[in-house]
Coordinates of C-alpha atoms in Angstrom, one line a residue:
M1 CA -105.1 20.2 124.5
A2 CA -101.8 19.1 123.1
P3 CA -100.0 17.0 124.9
H4 CA -96.6 18.6 127.5
P5 CA -93.5 17.3 126.3
V6 CA -91.3 14.8 127.8
R7 CA -88.6 13.6 128.6
R8 CA -87.0 10.9 127.2
G9 CA -84.5 7.9 127.7
A10 CA -84.3 5.3 127.8
R11 CA -84.9 3.2 131.1
R12 CA -83.5 2.0 133.0
P13 CA -83.3 -2.6 132.5
Y14 CA -84.2 -3.1 136.1
D15 CA -86.8 -0.7 136.4
T16 CA -89.5 -2.3 138.0
A17 CA -92.5 0.7 136.7
A18 CA -96.0 -0.9 136.6
T19 CA -97.3 -1.1 133.5
G20 CA -100.2 -2.4 132.3
P21 CA -103.8 -0.8 129.4
P22 CA -104.6 2.4 129.3
S23 CA -108.0 2.9 130.6
P24 CA -110.0 4.2 127.3
T25 CA -111.6 8.1 129.0
W26 CA -111.1 9.9 131.7
P27 CA -114.2 11.1 134.2
T28 CA -114.7 13.9 134.6
A29 CA -112.1 16.4 136.3
G30 CA -111.8 16.0 140.4
R31 CA -114.2 12.9 140.5
R32 CA -112.5 10.1 142.2
P33 CA -115.1 7.5 140.3
G34 CA -117.0 5.1 143.4
D35 CA -116.0 7.9 145.8
N36 CA -120.1 7.6 147.6
D37 CA -119.4 3.4 147.8
G38 CA -121.3 2.8 151.0
V39 CA -122.2 6.2 151.5
N40 CA -126.2 6.5 150.6
D41 CA -125.3 11.0 149.5
L42 CA -125.3 14.1 151.4
D43 CA -128.5 13.3 153.3
T44 CA -127.2 10.3 154.9
F45 CA -123.9 11.5 155.4
S46 CA -126.3 14.2 157.1
L47 CA -126.6 12.9 159.9
L48 CA -123.2 11.6 160.8
L49 CA -122.6 15.7 161.5
T50 CA -125.1 15.9 164.3
E51 CA -124.8 15.9 167.7
E52 CA -127.2 12.6 167.6
G53 CA -124.7 11.3 164.5
R54 CA -121.5 11.8 166.1
A55 CA -122.4 10.4 169.3
L56 CA -123.0 7.2 167.9
L57 CA -119.9 7.5 166.1
A58 CA -117.9 7.9 169.7
S59 CA -120.4 5.1 171.0
L60 CA -118.3 2.4 167.5
R61 CA -114.7 3.0 168.2
E62 CA -114.3 0.1 169.5
Y63 CA -116.5 -1.4 167.2
D64 CA -116.3 -5.3 166.3
P65 CA -117.6 -5.6 162.4
S66 CA -117.2 -9.5 163.2
Q67 CA -120.8 -8.6 165.7
E68 CA -122.3 -6.2 162.9
L69 CA -125.7 -7.9 163.0
A70 CA -126.2 -7.9 166.8
V71 CA -124.7 -4.1 166.8
A72 CA -127.2 -3.4 164.3
T73 CA -129.9 -5.2 165.3
R74 CA -129.7 -3.5 169.0
L75 CA -129.2 0.0 168.1
R76 CA -131.7 -0.2 165.3
R77 CA -133.8 0.2 169.1
E78 CA -132.4 3.6 169.9
H79 CA -131.4 5.3 166.5
D80 CA -133.4 5.3 163.1
A81 CA -131.7 2.5 160.3
D82 CA -129.9 5.2 157.8
L83 CA -128.4 7.1 160.8
V84 CA -127.7 3.2 162.4
S85 CA -126.1 1.4 159.0
A86 CA -123.6 5.1 157.9
A87 CA -121.9 4.8 161.1
L88 CA -121.4 1.7 161.3
G89 CA -120.2 2.3 157.4
Q90 CA -117.7 4.6 158.8
A91 CA -116.1 3.5 161.8
R92 CA -115.3 0.9 160.0
L93 CA -113.3 3.4 157.3
R94 CA -112.3 5.3 161.0
Q95 CA -110.6 1.8 161.8
R96 CA -109.0 1.4 158.5
A97 CA -108.3 4.7 158.4
V98 CA -105.6 4.3 162.1
A99 CA -103.1 3.3 159.8
K100 CA -102.8 6.5 156.7
F101 CA -103.3 8.9 159.4
G102 CA -103.1 7.7 163.4
A103 CA -105.9 6.9 165.8
A104 CA -106.1 10.9 167.2
D105 CA -107.1 11.7 164.0
A106 CA -109.1 8.5 161.7
H107 CA -111.0 8.4 164.9
R108 CA -112.3 12.0 163.9
M109 CA -112.3 12.3 160.3
F110 CA -114.7 11.1 157.9
F111 CA -114.3 8.5 155.2
T112 CA -116.2 7.4 152.1
P113 CA -114.2 4.5 150.9
N114 CA -111.9 5.5 147.9
G115 CA -111.3 8.4 150.5
V116 CA -109.8 5.4 153.0
E117 CA -108.4 4.0 150.1
Q118 CA -106.6 6.8 147.9
S119 CA -106.1 9.5 150.5
T120 CA -102.7 10.1 151.1
R121 CA -100.5 9.5 153.9
A122 CA -100.7 11.9 156.8
S123 CA -97.2 11.2 157.4
V124 CA -97.1 11.7 154.0
A125 CA -98.5 14.7 154.0
T126 CA -96.8 16.3 156.8
H127 CA -94.1 16.2 154.6
R128 CA -94.3 17.9 151.2
A129 CA -96.1 20.9 153.6
K130 CA -92.3 21.1 154.7
A131 CA -91.5 22.0 151.3
F132 CA -94.4 24.1 150.1
A133 CA -93.3 25.5 154.1
A134 CA -89.9 25.7 154.2
R135 CA -90.4 27.9 150.8
G136 CA -92.1 30.6 152.0
V137 CA -95.8 29.4 150.4
R138 CA -98.5 31.7 151.3
G139 CA -101.1 30.1 150.2
V140 CA -102.0 26.4 148.6
A141 CA -104.6 25.6 145.8
D142 CA -105.5 22.0 146.5
L143 CA -106.3 21.1 143.3
C144 CA -108.9 17.1 143.4
C145 CA -108.1 17.5 147.2
G146 CA -110.5 14.2 147.9
I147 CA -111.4 13.8 151.5
G148 CA -108.7 16.6 152.7
G149 CA -105.3 14.5 153.4
D150 CA -103.0 16.9 152.2
A151 CA -105.5 20.0 152.5
L152 CA -105.3 18.7 156.2
A153 CA -101.4 18.1 156.8
L154 CA -101.0 21.7 154.4
A155 CA -103.6 24.0 157.8
R156 CA -101.1 22.5 160.5
A157 CA -98.0 24.2 158.3
G158 CA -100.1 27.2 158.7
I159 CA -100.6 27.5 155.3
P160 CA -104.2 28.5 154.0
V161 CA -105.5 26.2 151.0
L162 CA -108.3 26.1 148.2
A163 CA -109.8 22.8 148.8
V164 CA -111.4 21.6 144.9
D165 CA -113.3 19.1 144.4
R166 CA -116.1 17.8 142.0
D167 CA -117.9 15.6 143.7
P168 CA -120.7 17.1 146.5
L169 CA -120.4 14.1 148.8
T170 CA -116.1 13.9 149.1
A171 CA -116.0 18.2 148.7
A172 CA -119.0 17.5 152.5
V173 CA -116.3 15.5 153.9
A174 CA -113.1 17.2 153.7
R175 CA -115.5 19.8 155.4
A176 CA -116.5 17.9 157.9
N177 CA -112.6 16.7 158.3
A178 CA -110.9 20.5 158.7
E179 CA -113.9 21.7 161.4
A180 CA -113.2 18.2 163.5
L181 CA -109.4 18.5 163.0
G182 CA -110.2 22.6 164.0
L183 CA -108.5 23.7 161.0
A184 CA -111.9 24.6 159.2
D185 CA -110.2 28.8 159.4
L186 CA -107.3 27.7 157.1
I187 CA -108.8 25.1 154.5
E188 CA -112.5 26.6 152.1
V189 CA -113.4 24.0 150.6
R190 CA -114.6 24.5 147.0
C191 CA -117.0 22.0 145.3
A192 CA -116.3 22.4 141.7
D193 CA -114.5 21.8 138.8
V194 CA -110.7 21.9 139.2
T195 CA -110.6 22.9 135.4
E196 CA -112.6 26.0 135.8
I197 CA -110.3 27.2 139.1
D198 CA -108.2 30.8 139.0
T199 CA -105.7 29.6 141.1
A200 CA -103.4 33.4 140.4
P201 CA -104.8 34.5 143.5
Y202 CA -102.5 31.4 145.2
D203 CA -98.1 31.1 144.8
A204 CA -98.8 27.8 145.0
V205 CA -100.9 24.7 143.8
F206 CA -100.8 21.0 144.9
V207 CA -102.6 18.8 141.9
D208 CA -104.2 15.2 143.1
P209 CA -105.3 13.9 139.8
A210 CA -107.4 10.7 140.4
R211 CA -104.9 7.2 139.7
R212 CA -108.9 4.7 139.5
G213 CA -110.7 4.5 136.9
G214 CA -114.4 2.1 136.9
R215 CA -111.6 -0.8 135.7
G216 CA -109.1 -0.5 138.5
R217 CA -105.4 1.2 138.6
I218 CA -105.3 3.6 135.6
F219 CA -102.1 3.6 134.0
D220 CA -101.7 6.0 131.3
P221 CA -100.5 9.4 132.5
E222 CA -103.3 11.5 130.0
A223 CA -106.0 9.1 131.1
Y224 CA -105.5 10.4 134.6
S225 CA -108.5 12.7 136.2
P226 CA -107.4 15.6 135.1
P227 CA -105.0 14.0 132.6
L228 CA -101.1 14.4 133.1
S229 CA -100.8 17.0 130.7
W230 CA -103.9 20.2 132.2
A231 CA -102.2 19.4 135.8
V232 CA -98.5 20.3 134.0
S233 CA -99.9 23.1 132.3
A234 CA -101.9 24.2 135.8
A235 CA -98.4 23.6 138.1
L236 CA -96.1 25.7 135.2
A237 CA -98.2 29.0 135.3
A238 CA -97.5 29.0 139.4
P239 CA -94.8 30.0 141.0
F240 CA -94.8 26.7 142.7
A241 CA -96.5 23.9 143.1
A242 CA -96.1 19.8 143.5
L243 CA -98.3 17.4 140.9
K244 CA -98.7 13.5 142.5
V245 CA -98.7 10.7 140.3
A246 CA -98.3 7.0 140.5
P247 CA -95.1 5.4 141.6
G248 CA -94.8 4.0 138.0
I249 CA -94.5 6.5 135.8
P250 CA -92.6 5.8 133.6
H251 CA -90.3 8.5 133.5
E252 CA -90.2 8.8 130.0
A253 CA -93.4 10.9 130.0
L254 CA -91.4 13.5 133.3
P255 CA -91.8 16.8 131.6
P256 CA -88.6 18.0 131.5
Q257 CA -90.0 20.8 133.7
A258 CA -89.8 18.6 137.2
E259 CA -87.5 17.3 139.4
A260 CA -89.4 13.6 140.1
E261 CA -89.5 12.5 143.7
W262 CA -90.6 9.0 144.8
I263 CA -90.8 8.5 148.2
S264 CA -91.4 5.5 150.7
D265 CA -92.6 5.1 154.4
G266 CA -91.6 2.3 156.1
G267 CA -90.0 1.1 153.3
D268 CA -93.1 0.6 151.6
V269 CA -93.0 3.5 148.2
K270 CA -96.3 5.4 148.2
E271 CA -96.0 7.8 145.7
A272 CA -93.9 10.3 143.1
V273 CA -94.1 14.0 143.0
L274 CA -93.2 16.5 140.0
W275 CA -92.1 19.5 141.3
F276 CA -92.0 22.8 139.6
G277 CA -91.2 26.6 139.8
T278 CA -88.6 27.9 142.3
G279 CA -86.3 26.1 144.1
V280 CA -86.3 22.7 141.5
T281 CA -83.8 21.8 139.4
P282 CA -85.7 20.4 136.0
G283 CA -84.6 17.0 135.8
A284 CA -83.0 16.3 138.5
V285 CA -84.3 12.0 140.8
R286 CA -84.6 12.1 144.5
A287 CA -85.4 9.1 146.2
T288 CA -86.8 10.2 149.7
L289 CA -87.4 7.7 152.4
L290 CA -90.1 8.3 155.2
P291 CA -89.6 8.3 158.7
A292 CA -86.5 9.3 158.7
S293 CA -86.3 11.9 156.1
A294 CA -83.4 10.5 153.8
E295 CA -83.2 11.9 150.5
L296 CA -81.6 10.7 147.5
R297 CA -81.1 13.1 144.6
T298 CA -78.7 14.1 141.8
A299 CA -79.0 16.1 138.5
E300 CA -77.1 13.8 136.1
P301 CA -78.0 10.1 136.8
L302 CA -75.3 8.0 136.8
A303 CA -74.7 5.5 133.5
A304 CA -75.4 2.1 134.0
P305 CA -73.7 0.1 136.6
P306 CA -71.1 -2.7 136.4
V307 CA -72.0 -6.5 136.5
G308 CA -69.9 -9.4 138.1
P309 CA -70.2 -12.1 140.6
V310 CA -71.8 -11.9 144.0
G311 CA -69.3 -10.3 146.9
R312 CA -70.0 -11.1 150.8
Y313 CA -72.1 -8.4 150.9
L314 CA -75.8 -8.1 149.2
Y315 CA -77.7 -4.6 149.5
E316 CA -81.3 -5.2 148.1
P317 CA -82.2 -0.8 147.6
D318 CA -85.4 0.9 149.1
G319 CA -87.6 1.0 145.7
A320 CA -88.0 4.4 146.1
V321 CA -84.0 4.3 144.9
I322 CA -85.1 1.6 141.7
R323 CA -88.0 4.1 141.2
A324 CA -86.0 7.3 141.1
H325 CA -83.6 5.5 139.3
L326 CA -80.5 5.6 142.0
V327 CA -78.9 2.6 141.6
A328 CA -76.3 3.2 140.3
E329 CA -76.0 5.8 142.2
I330 CA -75.5 3.0 145.0
V331 CA -73.3 0.7 143.3
E332 CA -71.1 4.0 143.3
R333 CA -70.7 4.5 146.5
C334 CA -70.1 1.3 147.8
G335 CA -67.6 0.3 145.5
G336 CA -69.5 -2.7 144.0
R337 CA -72.0 -3.9 141.3
L338 CA -74.7 -5.3 140.1
I339 CA -75.9 -9.3 140.3
D340 CA -77.3 -9.6 136.9
E341 CA -78.0 -6.2 134.3
T342 CA -81.7 -6.5 134.8
I343 CA -81.9 -7.0 139.1
A344 CA -81.4 -4.7 141.7
Y345 CA -79.1 -6.5 143.8
V346 CA -76.0 -5.1 145.6
T347 CA -73.3 -6.8 146.0
S348 CA -69.8 -5.9 146.9
D349 CA -66.7 -7.3 148.9
E350 CA -66.4 -5.1 151.9
V351 CA -70.1 -3.7 154.7
Y352 CA -71.9 -0.7 153.1
V353 CA -73.9 1.1 156.0
S354 CA -76.7 3.2 154.6
P355 CA -80.1 4.4 154.7
Y356 CA -80.8 3.5 151.2
T357 CA -80.4 -0.5 151.1
S358 CA -81.5 -2.9 153.6
A359 CA -77.8 -5.8 154.2
Y360 CA -77.4 -9.2 153.7
E361 CA -74.3 -11.2 154.5
I362 CA -74.1 -13.8 151.7
T363 CA -73.0 -17.5 153.3
D364 CA -74.7 -19.7 150.5
E365 CA -74.9 -19.4 146.5
L366 CA -76.4 -22.5 145.0
P367 CA -78.4 -23.2 141.4
F368 CA -81.9 -23.0 142.0
N369 CA -82.9 -26.6 143.4
L370 CA -84.9 -27.3 145.7
K371 CA -83.4 -30.4 146.6
K372 CA -80.4 -29.0 147.5
L373 CA -82.1 -26.1 149.6
K374 CA -83.8 -28.1 151.2
A375 CA -81.0 -30.6 152.2
L376 CA -79.2 -26.8 153.4
L377 CA -81.6 -25.1 155.2
R378 CA -82.0 -28.9 156.9
E379 CA -78.4 -29.2 158.1
R380 CA -78.2 -25.1 159.2
G381 CA -81.4 -26.1 161.7
V382 CA -83.3 -23.8 159.6
G383 CA -86.7 -22.9 161.4
V384 CA -87.2 -19.3 160.7
L385 CA -87.3 -19.0 156.8
T386 CA -87.8 -15.4 155.3
V387 CA -87.5 -15.9 151.5
K388 CA -86.8 -12.5 148.8
K389 CA -87.1 -12.6 145.2
R390 CA -86.7 -10.2 142.3
G391 CA -86.1 -12.2 139.2
S392 CA -87.8 -15.2 139.7
A393 CA -91.4 -16.6 139.0
V394 CA -91.8 -18.9 141.9
E395 CA -93.3 -17.6 144.8
P396 CA -92.3 -17.1 148.2
E397 CA -95.1 -19.2 149.6
E398 CA -94.0 -22.1 147.6
I399 CA -90.5 -22.1 149.1
R400 CA -91.4 -23.1 152.1
R401 CA -94.5 -25.7 151.2
R402 CA -91.1 -27.6 148.9
V403 CA -88.1 -27.0 151.4
K404 CA -90.2 -27.4 155.3
P405 CA -87.7 -25.8 156.9
A406 CA -87.6 -26.8 160.9
G407 CA -84.9 -26.1 163.9
P408 CA -83.7 -23.4 165.7
N409 CA -81.8 -20.9 163.6
S410 CA -83.1 -18.4 160.7
A411 CA -82.3 -17.5 157.5
T412 CA -83.0 -15.1 154.2
V413 CA -83.2 -17.3 150.7
F414 CA -83.6 -14.7 147.8
L415 CA -84.8 -16.2 144.4
T416 CA -83.1 -14.2 141.3
R417 CA -80.6 -14.3 138.9
V418 CA -77.1 -14.2 138.4
A419 CA -75.7 -13.5 135.2
G420 CA -78.5 -14.4 133.5
A421 CA -78.6 -17.7 135.4
P422 CA -81.7 -18.3 138.4
T423 CA -80.1 -18.1 141.5
M424 CA -80.6 -19.2 144.9
L425 CA -78.4 -16.7 147.4
V426 CA -78.8 -18.1 151.4
G427 CA -77.7 -15.3 153.9
H428 CA -78.9 -13.6 157.1
P429 CA -79.2 -9.8 157.6
L430 CA -76.3 -7.5 158.1
S431 CA -76.4 -5.2 161.4
P432 CA -75.5 -1.9 161.5
V433 CA -71.0 -1.7 161.3
A434 CA -70.6 0.4 165.3
G435 CA -68.0 3.3 164.0
A436 CA -69.1 3.2 160.4
P437 CA -68.1 6.2 159.1
P438 CA -71.3 7.7 157.6
Q439 CA -72.0 8.0 153.9
A440 CA -71.4 11.4 152.2
P441 CA -74.5 13.3 150.7
L442 CA -75.1 12.7 147.0
A443 CA -74.3 16.5 145.3
P444 CA -77.1 17.4 143.1

């Protein structure tokens, strides 16, 4: 299959996209390598679905993994050894999954090790499901569904889903999750190769290719499983579609037919999504910040922003804003400038209130010199020190160890570059200004 066309263009110098060696091969379509790690087989997993297995899992909700040997020894006096091993493993996975799915769902669901690691966070899946529902979607083909995180969110939005994964165990886990959360009537799980699925009966497609291989994270989109080119073709064949990709995807690899969205949750960038079809503006980019659902969007990104001296205030754009190459839009909104053409720190002389940035008031600007920093912090009585870095090879832990902060006050130190020179900026977080006018939405 020929590669899809890509949008060409120079990457902005402050782009933080991850780079690395491509994987030489891609696994069978729909297969998530390593999904079976820690789970013996379907027969063992089926033990967890029995009445005995479910009761055992329920009893392990507050299980302490540090006491595993004692707990296992006790349980094996009453239960089959294979069931005990599977239940203890599943209990650990459920505890890990609470951060993504919340305690109420995580302790009813079933997981594989890779399923916990690679599944979509519930808040992000819910955000995406709302977008499908807002367009009146009546059926979604969820290709490479994994353990079913997105399928569950779509079903909760009232949308019937065909969830497809080639791995038999992963498909069984997805099916068990649909049943555990009372959504089996809306989710059909099929164990099949996603490249052989006829998506014509569905008015929307969601594709979540595997982005990890035997060597870890995959950086080349054509090494995804299935490849990006196939996923784009599947998306373009549907009236409406979404394609989940790594947040570090190079902008030049984005298909020109797509609108690209980067999503952060609680300040952490979680994923990027390519949208196709009805209501989509090809070439547009946006950054979405959860849980507030704040959205910064533009159809025509601005030119490179100006660079200038550090002002009274420093703004750290959310990671999704940086990934979406929307830092110039922040600069324009605050009437400011970058402190360095390669660094995504924005500065201005007037306060700027925005959900898209963290704001700081800068009190000191020093050339990089730990002795001077230590003296300054001692003079200010700083004992609580937050160290941030961008464009510096020095680790925050090393700074704290060397300056040995002590005292009742707090401060934030930025290790960065200003006009190319290694610099330390000292300040403190800026609370939102009471009564400050809200920032107007950026027009598409």
